[in-house]
Coordinates of C-alpha atoms and ligand atoms in Angstrom, one line a residue:
M3 CA -76.7 -113.6 45.6
M4 CA -73.2 -112.6 44.6
T5 CA -71.7 -109.8 46.7
S6 CA -68.7 -107.9 45.6
D7 CA -65.4 -108.6 47.2
A8 CA -63.7 -106.3 49.7
Q9 CA -61.6 -103.7 48.0
Q10 CA -58.1 -104.9 47.0
F11 CA -55.0 -102.9 45.9
A12 CA -53.6 -105.5 43.6
S13 CA -54.3 -103.3 40.6
D14 CA -56.0 -100.1 39.7
N15 CA -58.1 -101.9 37.2
Y16 CA -59.8 -103.8 39.9
S17 CA -61.9 -100.7 40.4
G18 CA -65.3 -100.0 38.9
I19 CA -66.6 -97.2 36.8
C20 CA -66.5 -93.7 38.3
P21 CA -69.8 -91.8 38.5
E22 CA -68.8 -89.2 36.0
A23 CA -68.0 -91.8 33.3
F24 CA -71.1 -93.8 34.2
S25 CA -73.6 -91.0 34.0
A26 CA -72.1 -89.9 30.6
M27 CA -72.7 -93.4 29.3
E28 CA -76.2 -93.4 30.7
A29 CA -76.8 -90.1 28.9
A30 CA -75.4 -91.6 25.7
N31 CA -77.7 -94.5 26.1
R32 CA -80.8 -92.4 25.6
G33 CA -82.0 -93.1 22.2
H34 CA -80.1 -93.9 19.0
A35 CA -76.9 -92.5 17.6
A36 CA -75.0 -92.9 14.4
A37 CA -72.5 -95.9 14.5
Y38 CA -68.7 -96.2 14.1
G39 CA -67.9 -92.8 15.5
E40 CA -70.2 -90.6 13.4
D41 CA -72.1 -89.6 16.5
V42 CA -72.1 -86.4 18.5
W43 CA -70.5 -88.1 21.6
T44 CA -67.4 -89.1 19.7
A45 CA -67.1 -85.5 18.2
R46 CA -67.5 -84.0 21.7
A47 CA -65.0 -86.4 23.3
A48 CA -62.4 -85.6 20.6
D49 CA -63.0 -81.9 21.1
S50 CA -62.8 -82.2 24.9
L51 CA -59.4 -83.9 24.4
R52 CA -58.2 -81.2 22.0
R53 CA -59.3 -78.5 24.5
L54 CA -57.5 -80.3 27.3
F55 CA -54.4 -80.6 25.3
E56 CA -54.7 -77.1 23.8
T57 CA -54.0 -78.3 20.3
P58 CA -55.9 -79.6 17.3
C59 CA -54.5 -83.1 17.5
E60 CA -55.9 -86.2 15.7
V61 CA -57.9 -88.4 18.2
F62 CA -58.8 -92.1 18.0
F63 CA -60.5 -94.3 20.6
A64 CA -59.4 -97.9 21.2
F65 CA -60.8 -100.6 23.5
N66 CA -57.6 -101.1 25.5
G67 CA -54.0 -100.1 26.0
T68 CA -52.4 -103.1 24.3
A69 CA -54.2 -102.2 21.1
A70 CA -53.6 -98.4 21.5
N71 CA -49.9 -98.9 22.1
S72 CA -49.4 -101.5 19.4
L73 CA -51.3 -99.7 16.7
A74 CA -49.7 -96.4 17.5
L75 CA -46.2 -97.9 17.4
A76 CA -47.1 -99.7 14.1
S77 CA -48.1 -96.4 12.6
L78 CA -44.7 -95.0 13.3
C79 CA -42.7 -97.9 11.9
Q80 CA -42.1 -100.0 8.9
S81 CA -41.7 -103.7 9.6
Y82 CA -37.9 -103.4 9.2
H83 CA -37.7 -100.7 11.8
S84 CA -37.2 -101.1 15.6
V85 CA -38.6 -99.5 18.7
I86 CA -36.5 -98.6 21.7
C87 CA -38.1 -99.2 25.1
A88 CA -37.2 -99.9 28.7
D89 CA -36.8 -103.5 29.7
A90 CA -39.8 -103.1 32.1
A91 CA -42.0 -101.5 29.5
H92 CA -45.5 -102.9 29.2
V93 CA -45.1 -103.1 25.4
E94 CA -42.3 -105.6 26.0
T95 CA -43.4 -107.5 29.1
D96 CA -47.2 -107.5 29.0
E97 CA -48.6 -107.2 25.5
C98 CA -47.9 -110.7 24.2
G99 CA -46.0 -109.5 21.2
A100 CA -48.8 -107.3 20.0
P101 CA -46.5 -104.4 19.0
E102 CA -44.5 -106.8 16.8
F103 CA -47.6 -108.4 15.5
F104 CA -49.4 -105.3 14.5
S105 CA -46.3 -103.7 13.0
N106 CA -45.6 -106.9 11.0
G107 CA -42.4 -107.5 12.9
S108 CA -40.9 -104.2 14.0
K109 CA -38.5 -105.3 16.7
L110 CA -38.5 -104.0 20.2
L111 CA -35.0 -103.1 21.5
T112 CA -35.0 -103.2 25.3
V113 CA -32.7 -101.1 27.4
R114 CA -31.7 -102.4 30.8
T115 CA -32.8 -99.9 33.4
Q116 CA -33.0 -99.5 37.2
S117 CA -36.1 -97.5 37.3
G118 CA -37.9 -98.4 34.1
K119 CA -36.9 -95.0 32.8
L120 CA -35.1 -94.4 29.6
D121 CA -32.5 -91.6 29.3
P122 CA -30.9 -89.8 26.3
A123 CA -27.6 -91.6 26.7
A124 CA -29.2 -95.1 26.7
I125 CA -31.3 -94.1 23.7
R126 CA -28.3 -92.8 21.8
A127 CA -26.2 -95.8 22.6
T128 CA -29.0 -98.2 21.4
A129 CA -29.9 -96.2 18.3
T130 CA -26.3 -95.8 17.2
A131 CA -24.9 -99.3 18.1
R132 CA -25.7 -100.7 14.6
S133 CA -26.3 -98.9 11.3
D134 CA -25.7 -101.9 9.0
I135 CA -28.2 -103.5 6.8
H136 CA -28.5 -106.6 8.9
F137 CA -30.1 -104.9 11.9
P138 CA -33.6 -103.3 12.1
K139 CA -33.2 -99.6 11.8
C140 CA -34.2 -97.6 14.9
R141 CA -37.2 -95.5 14.3
V142 CA -39.2 -95.0 17.5
V143 CA -38.7 -94.5 21.2
T144 CA -41.5 -95.4 23.6
I145 CA -41.6 -94.2 27.2
T146 CA -44.1 -95.1 29.9
Q147 CA -45.4 -92.1 31.9
P148 CA -45.6 -92.9 34.8
T149 CA -43.4 -96.0 34.5
E150 CA -44.6 -99.5 35.3
T151 CA -42.9 -99.1 38.7
G152 CA -44.6 -95.7 39.4
Q153 CA -41.8 -93.3 38.5
V154 CA -42.6 -90.1 36.8
Y155 CA -40.4 -88.5 34.1
S156 CA -39.9 -84.8 34.8
L157 CA -40.7 -82.4 32.0
D158 CA -37.0 -81.8 31.6
E159 CA -36.4 -85.5 31.2
I160 CA -39.0 -85.8 28.5
R161 CA -37.7 -82.7 26.7
A162 CA -34.2 -84.2 26.8
I163 CA -35.4 -87.5 25.4
A164 CA -37.4 -85.7 22.7
A165 CA -34.4 -83.6 21.7
T166 CA -32.2 -86.8 21.4
C167 CA -35.0 -88.4 19.3
R168 CA -35.0 -85.4 17.0
V169 CA -31.3 -85.5 16.5
L170 CA -31.4 -89.2 15.8
G171 CA -34.5 -89.1 13.5
L172 CA -36.7 -91.1 16.0
S173 CA -40.4 -90.5 16.8
L174 CA -41.4 -90.4 20.4
H175 CA -44.4 -92.3 21.7
M176 CA -45.7 -92.2 25.2
D177 CA -47.6 -95.0 26.9
G178 CA -49.8 -93.0 29.2
S179 CA -52.0 -95.8 30.5
R180 CA -51.8 -93.8 33.8
F181 CA -51.1 -90.5 32.2
A182 CA -53.6 -88.7 34.5
N183 CA -51.5 -89.9 37.5
A184 CA -48.4 -88.3 36.0
C185 CA -50.2 -85.0 35.4
A186 CA -51.5 -85.1 39.0
S187 CA -48.0 -85.9 40.3
L188 CA -46.2 -83.1 38.5
G189 CA -49.1 -80.6 38.6
C190 CA -48.4 -79.8 35.0
S191 CA -50.7 -79.4 32.0
P192 CA -51.2 -82.3 29.6
A193 CA -49.8 -80.1 26.8
D194 CA -46.6 -79.5 28.7
M195 CA -46.2 -83.2 29.4
T196 CA -46.6 -84.1 25.7
W197 CA -46.4 -82.1 22.5
R198 CA -44.8 -79.1 24.1
A199 CA -42.1 -81.4 25.4
G200 CA -41.7 -83.1 22.0
V201 CA -44.0 -86.2 22.3
D202 CA -45.4 -87.2 18.9
V203 CA -48.1 -89.7 19.9
L204 CA -49.8 -90.3 23.3
C205 CA -51.9 -93.3 24.4
F206 CA -54.0 -91.8 27.1
G207 CA -55.5 -94.4 29.4
G208 CA -59.1 -94.1 30.4
T209 CA -59.6 -97.5 32.0
K210 CA -57.3 -97.1 35.0
N211 CA -58.5 -93.6 35.4
G212 CA -62.1 -94.6 36.1
M213 CA -63.7 -95.6 32.8
H214 CA -65.2 -99.0 31.9
A215 CA -62.8 -99.4 29.1
G216 CA -61.0 -97.3 26.5
E217 CA -57.9 -95.5 25.6
A218 CA -57.5 -92.4 23.5
V219 CA -54.7 -92.2 20.9
L220 CA -53.6 -88.7 20.3
F221 CA -51.4 -87.7 17.3
F222 CA -49.9 -84.3 17.8
D223 CA -48.4 -84.4 14.3
P224 CA -51.5 -85.1 12.0
S225 CA -49.3 -86.5 9.2
L226 CA -48.5 -89.5 11.5
A227 CA -52.2 -90.2 11.8
V228 CA -52.8 -90.8 8.1
D229 CA -54.9 -94.0 7.6
F230 CA -54.8 -94.7 11.3
G231 CA -58.6 -95.3 11.2
Y232 CA -58.1 -98.2 8.8
R233 CA -55.4 -99.6 11.1
C234 CA -57.9 -99.5 14.0
K235 CA -60.7 -101.1 11.9
Q236 CA -58.4 -103.9 10.6
A237 CA -57.3 -104.6 14.2
G238 CA -60.8 -105.0 15.4
Q239 CA -60.6 -101.7 17.3
L240 CA -63.3 -99.7 15.6
A241 CA -66.2 -99.7 18.0
S242 CA -69.6 -100.1 16.3
K243 CA -71.4 -98.4 19.1
M244 CA -68.5 -95.9 19.4
R245 CA -70.5 -93.5 21.6
F246 CA -70.0 -95.8 24.6
L247 CA -66.2 -95.5 24.2
A248 CA -66.4 -91.8 23.7
A249 CA -69.1 -90.6 26.2
P250 CA -67.1 -91.6 29.3
W251 CA -64.3 -89.3 28.1
V252 CA -66.8 -86.4 27.9
G253 CA -67.9 -87.2 31.5
M254 CA -64.4 -87.5 32.8
L255 CA -62.9 -84.5 31.0
E256 CA -65.7 -81.9 31.2
G257 CA -66.0 -82.1 35.0
G258 CA -62.3 -82.6 35.8
A259 CA -62.7 -86.1 37.2
W260 CA -59.8 -87.4 35.1
L261 CA -57.5 -85.3 37.3
S262 CA -59.3 -85.5 40.7
N263 CA -59.5 -89.3 40.3
A264 CA -55.7 -89.4 39.8
E265 CA -55.0 -87.0 42.6
H266 CA -57.0 -89.2 44.9
A267 CA -55.2 -92.4 43.8
N268 CA -51.8 -90.7 44.2
A269 CA -52.6 -89.4 47.6
C270 CA -53.7 -92.9 48.8
A271 CA -50.4 -94.3 47.5
R272 CA -48.4 -91.6 49.3
D273 CA -50.3 -92.0 52.6
F274 CA -49.9 -95.7 52.4
A275 CA -46.2 -95.5 51.8
E276 CA -45.7 -93.1 54.6
A277 CA -47.8 -95.2 57.0
V278 CA -45.6 -98.3 56.4
A279 CA -42.3 -96.5 56.2
G280 CA -39.8 -97.9 58.8
L281 CA -41.7 -101.1 59.6
P282 CA -39.1 -103.8 60.4
G283 CA -38.3 -106.0 57.4
I284 CA -40.4 -103.9 55.0
E285 CA -38.9 -101.4 52.7
P286 CA -39.9 -99.4 49.6
I287 CA -38.3 -100.6 46.4
F288 CA -39.1 -97.5 44.3
P289 CA -39.8 -93.9 45.1
V290 CA -43.6 -93.3 45.3
E291 CA -44.4 -90.7 42.6
A292 CA -47.8 -91.8 41.3
N293 CA -50.3 -94.4 42.5
A294 CA -48.0 -97.5 42.9
V295 CA -46.2 -98.7 46.0
F296 CA -43.7 -101.6 45.8
L297 CA -42.6 -103.1 49.1
R298 CA -39.8 -105.5 49.6
M299 CA -40.7 -107.9 52.5
P300 CA -39.8 -111.3 53.8
P301 CA -41.7 -114.2 52.1
A302 CA -43.3 -115.1 55.4
A303 CA -44.8 -111.6 55.6
M304 CA -46.2 -111.9 52.1
E305 CA -47.8 -115.2 53.1
A306 CA -49.2 -113.7 56.2
L307 CA -50.7 -110.8 54.2
R308 CA -52.3 -113.3 51.8
E309 CA -53.6 -115.3 54.7
R310 CA -55.4 -112.2 55.8
G311 CA -57.1 -112.0 52.4
W312 CA -55.0 -109.4 50.7
R313 CA -54.2 -109.8 47.0
F314 CA -51.2 -108.3 45.3
Y315 CA -48.7 -109.1 42.5
T316 CA -45.0 -109.8 42.9
F317 CA -44.2 -109.9 39.2
I318 CA -41.8 -106.9 39.2
G319 CA -38.6 -107.4 41.2
G320 CA -40.1 -109.9 43.6
G321 CA -41.6 -107.2 45.8
A322 CA -45.3 -106.7 46.6
R323 CA -47.1 -104.2 44.4
F324 CA -50.0 -102.1 45.7
M325 CA -51.8 -99.9 43.3
F326 CA -54.4 -97.4 44.3
G327 CA -57.3 -96.5 42.0
W328 CA -59.7 -93.6 41.8
D329 CA -62.0 -95.3 44.3
A330 CA -59.4 -96.4 46.9
L331 CA -61.2 -96.3 50.3
P332 CA -59.0 -94.6 53.0
E333 CA -60.5 -97.0 55.6
R334 CA -59.5 -100.0 53.5
V335 CA -56.0 -98.5 53.1
A336 CA -55.9 -98.2 56.9
E337 CA -56.8 -101.8 57.2
L338 CA -53.9 -102.8 55.0
V339 CA -51.6 -100.6 57.0
R340 CA -52.8 -102.1 60.3
D341 CA -52.3 -105.6 58.9
L342 CA -48.7 -104.8 57.8
H343 CA -48.0 -103.3 61.3
E344 CA -49.3 -106.5 62.9
I345 CA -47.4 -108.8 60.6
G346 CA -44.2 -106.7 60.6
A347 CA -44.1 -106.4 64.4
P348 CA -46.0 -109.4 65.7
R349 CA -47.3 -109.0 69.3
A350 CA -45.8 -111.4 71.8
A351 CA -48.0 -114.4 72.3
Ligands
PLP12 C1 -52.5 -101.3 32.0 C2 -51.4 -100.9 31.1 C3 -51.6 -100.8 29.8 C4 -52.9 -101.2 29.1 O1 -53.2 -102.6 29.3 P1 -54.5 -103.2 28.6 O2 -54.8 -104.4 29.6 O3 -54.2 -103.7 27.3 O4 -55.6 -102.2 28.6 C5 -50.6 -100.3 29.0 N1 -49.4 -99.8 29.6 C6 -49.2 -99.9 30.9 C7 -47.9 -99.4 31.5 C8 -50.2 -100.4 31.7 O5 -50.0 -100.5 33.0

């Protein structure tokens, strides 16, 4: 019989489905329901999101973040437009050109950043560098909250970016694949983090938050959502048994698991970072503000960690990335800490 592997912190999507999402799917599985989103679960999930965000936004459900981001960006652009993003943005580095594909060619304009965060000056410089007919016209800014390296934009930073966008005639999209972790980190409301700060469209990640799959796309300006349903369908993102994409949101939102899951993940990251701080040869690369910890360490230490069975990615900046999910086990975190202590300060033979 197959047994599941010991818990790893390579990514937060190594985790399973949280009980709240699972039991809602189980409830949705009793009997039949109308297909393609005409069911009560889909209506209830959209209403739960509107309640959480305190606004009558337009809500759509997609299978994954790549589709949600790409289709949302495509809805904000014509093919001759461009999208400003950070160089480390998932849309640029990890979506295989899907934003360009689904927008029929809207170009991503990357901004070189230290932290993966955009700022008003960089947006302005990029958006105003060219205005001639030979260059794709800037139309959208996309920010990742929290960033791919685990930094969180403050509300003031989002507001400043949004104000710059308004002056320059740009829409503001937020890739919130770990949106809950950002809310937990700042302790602010989803409304304050998004539409009240000037965000036009949010992709709210359910997968990394504890669901089996699924991201919600929220349009705070309903005029931007016109025909978005057709876009989803054409892209293969209209779920036939939609209730199974919708029900987990009901389970996650109505009991508050979306937030407690993220709080737990963030706390594990913080505890882990504190427990390895000061170890010889090991240093944090980025401030720990959400559920990611990036550690710079000698190649030999990485190899030693891998020999002890740990899995982690080194694709950003060469450091080791550890991501903590809703289900991170404190005793497993402690094992990783212990191994790092032993590797970092080997006992004399
Ligand atoms: C995980 C992730 C996504 C979504 O990825 P999918 O694999 O397409 O679901 C989007 N943005 C960021 C920053 C991510 O980390």
